[in-house]
Coordinates of C-alpha atoms in Angstrom, one line a residue:
M1 CA 6.1 19.9 -4.6
A2 CA 7.3 23.4 -3.8
K3 CA 10.7 22.2 -2.6
I4 CA 11.3 20.7 -6.1
K5 CA 11.2 24.0 -7.9
H6 CA 14.6 25.2 -6.7
L7 CA 16.3 22.3 -8.4
S8 CA 18.2 22.6 -11.7
E9 CA 16.9 20.9 -14.9
Y10 CA 19.5 18.2 -14.7
H11 CA 18.4 17.4 -11.1
K12 CA 14.8 17.1 -12.2
R13 CA 15.9 14.9 -15.1
A14 CA 17.9 12.7 -12.8
M15 CA 14.9 12.2 -10.5
E16 CA 12.7 11.3 -13.5
L17 CA 15.2 8.8 -14.8
K18 CA 15.7 7.2 -11.4
Y19 CA 11.9 6.9 -11.0
K20 CA 11.8 5.1 -14.3
G21 CA 14.3 2.6 -13.0
H22 CA 17.5 3.7 -14.8
S23 CA 20.8 2.9 -13.2
Y24 CA 23.1 5.6 -11.7
E25 CA 25.5 5.1 -14.6
S26 CA 22.7 5.4 -17.2
I27 CA 21.5 8.6 -15.5
A28 CA 25.0 10.1 -15.6
D29 CA 25.4 9.2 -19.3
N30 CA 22.0 10.6 -20.2
L31 CA 22.8 13.9 -18.3
N32 CA 26.2 14.2 -20.0
R33 CA 24.6 13.7 -23.5
K34 CA 22.0 16.4 -22.7
A35 CA 24.3 18.8 -20.8
E36 CA 24.9 22.3 -22.1
K37 CA 28.0 22.6 -24.2
S38 CA 29.4 25.2 -21.8
R39 CA 29.4 22.8 -18.9
K40 CA 33.0 21.7 -18.4
A41 CA 32.4 19.2 -15.6
K42 CA 31.0 15.8 -16.5
F43 CA 28.4 14.0 -14.4
T44 CA 29.7 10.8 -12.9
E45 CA 28.0 7.7 -11.6
Q46 CA 29.3 8.6 -8.1
S47 CA 28.0 12.1 -8.2
V48 CA 24.5 10.9 -9.1
K49 CA 24.7 8.3 -6.3
D50 CA 25.6 11.1 -3.9
W51 CA 22.6 13.2 -4.9
F52 CA 20.3 10.4 -3.8
K53 CA 22.0 9.5 -0.5
E54 CA 20.1 10.1 2.7
A55 CA 21.6 13.6 3.2
G56 CA 22.2 14.2 -0.5
T57 CA 21.0 17.1 -2.7
L58 CA 18.0 15.1 -4.0
S59 CA 17.1 13.0 -1.0
E60 CA 14.1 14.9 0.2
A61 CA 13.0 16.1 -3.2
Y62 CA 13.0 12.6 -4.6
R63 CA 11.0 11.3 -1.7
I64 CA 8.4 13.9 -2.5
Y65 CA 8.6 13.2 -6.2
E66 CA 7.9 9.5 -5.5
E67 CA 4.7 10.3 -3.6

């Protein structure tokens, strides 16, 4: 689990929601609702999909999370 610590809170939340079976669109919507007001960029369904791709930001961390 050591490799999961470097992730941001929204990455951790995305992994939790994916594990619970939420769709990528639902994850993006949830993250946007909970995002800091100062965050200008919105999370999109495509950005969330990209995180979980084989070489994506959350690929290895999510595999560890599932175990």
